[in-house]
Amino acid sequence: MTTVAWDGKTLAADRRMAGYMTTCKIFPIPGGYVAGAGTMDQLVEVAAWLQEGGDKPRLPDDPESEFIVVRGSEAFWLSWPYLREVRIREPFAALGSGAEYALGALAMGADARTAVAVAAQFDPHTGGGVDAVDIS
């Protein structure tokens, strides 16, 4: 899995993929960004759909992935099975296997980058560095 964090200004994600490889899990979309946790195939499919439009991707009935979409100053969680954007009203959010660690760090005042770095210290599925985009 992975860890994604949103602090109201910055969207951050770790880079670990398949246990030993690294990649960026934050993708630009029209008007914002999407980041996800779970399988890379599902993240790439959802990112391509948000970038290009068209039919929603066909994901497994029991997907392992979840997503945060940021447009402007608003963040949304993509719900399954319809991939509808559900507005996140909290000042911060996190998802993925290290979400609980990241949420604890965010609640203590950490920014999103630091929250993902904290999660990487404790969650074996989070690591490889942190990518982040600042939303202005």
XYZ file of C-alpha atoms in Angstrom, residues 1 6 21 29 31 36-37 41 68 73 90 97 102 118 130 132 134:
17
model
C 0.000 0.000 0.000
C -3.372 16.299 2.822
C 10.777 0.017 -6.369
C -5.366 16.393 -13.400
C -7.589 21.885 -12.037
C -3.792 7.230 -4.224
C -2.933 4.273 -2.079
C -2.464 -0.280 -11.699
C -7.586 11.912 -2.640
C -8.351 24.493 -1.835
C -11.773 18.068 7.923
C -1.589 1.633 5.125
C 0.057 10.253 9.340
C 6.475 9.808 10.116
C 8.180 11.630 -0.194
C 4.549 16.555 -2.521
C 1.872 22.637 -2.755
